């Protein structure tokens, strides 16, 4: 899996971890175990379906293109039929009548599939481009380009799968941390960087990095709405909660055709005056969840 921690205001990389790791002083051993994927920087090169963390993007699309989104409600019975596709909530959980805020807190698949069906594939695809899912982050390290696909004429099955974070797409943990930081930063996504400046042996400095805007993914008002909903996700009882700190976040479980589901968490803290944004992904997470790891990482980062 991988962890990325950003200064939310500048997208300076504060921490980046990819597991399994390798010992750079013993490349023979690293190459011998290359099949385990240790030489891949999962934080920047790993591509994973985002699962329910993508619902923040679907929610934003609803705000953009559904004039009555605040009153738009869905009666969740645990499953919903869309032409040739049946969408189930996790464990067929019945959430009852939900609006956008409660649906994000419950991670209700039925609501977000119905919301996407209401606004259409073309508008959801436009929002995906708006939040930079197909943009070049221009990062200093080798980085995979997000793999996204949702055509304007997509089938209803493709549309609803995409709306809940499945379907034909893969995103990097670096990008998902950038997405979280943009919601924390009034909708402004910054270019990530890892080198702040270079100091020579004689004490002179060069190559001072100036934080650079990448794109505006939404208005400050929309970012504030998403932030409020993400606070509701964590305050509802996730393991990312930190005593005395308001955390905004979104959990995610991404189906994996070759093994156990992947586990995600994206978020930032403190929500009222953010300092850090994080993304955590755990592959084949039969042995644990990304959420408590994210909580511990944010707590450690805030203690610095």
XYZ file of C-alpha atoms in Angstrom, residues 49 119 142 168 200 248:
6
model
C -10.033 2.157 -8.331
C -27.185 14.251 -13.967
C 7.995 9.165 -11.903
C -12.905 1.722 -15.769
C 25.299 23.904 -1.164
C -12.695 15.626 7.554
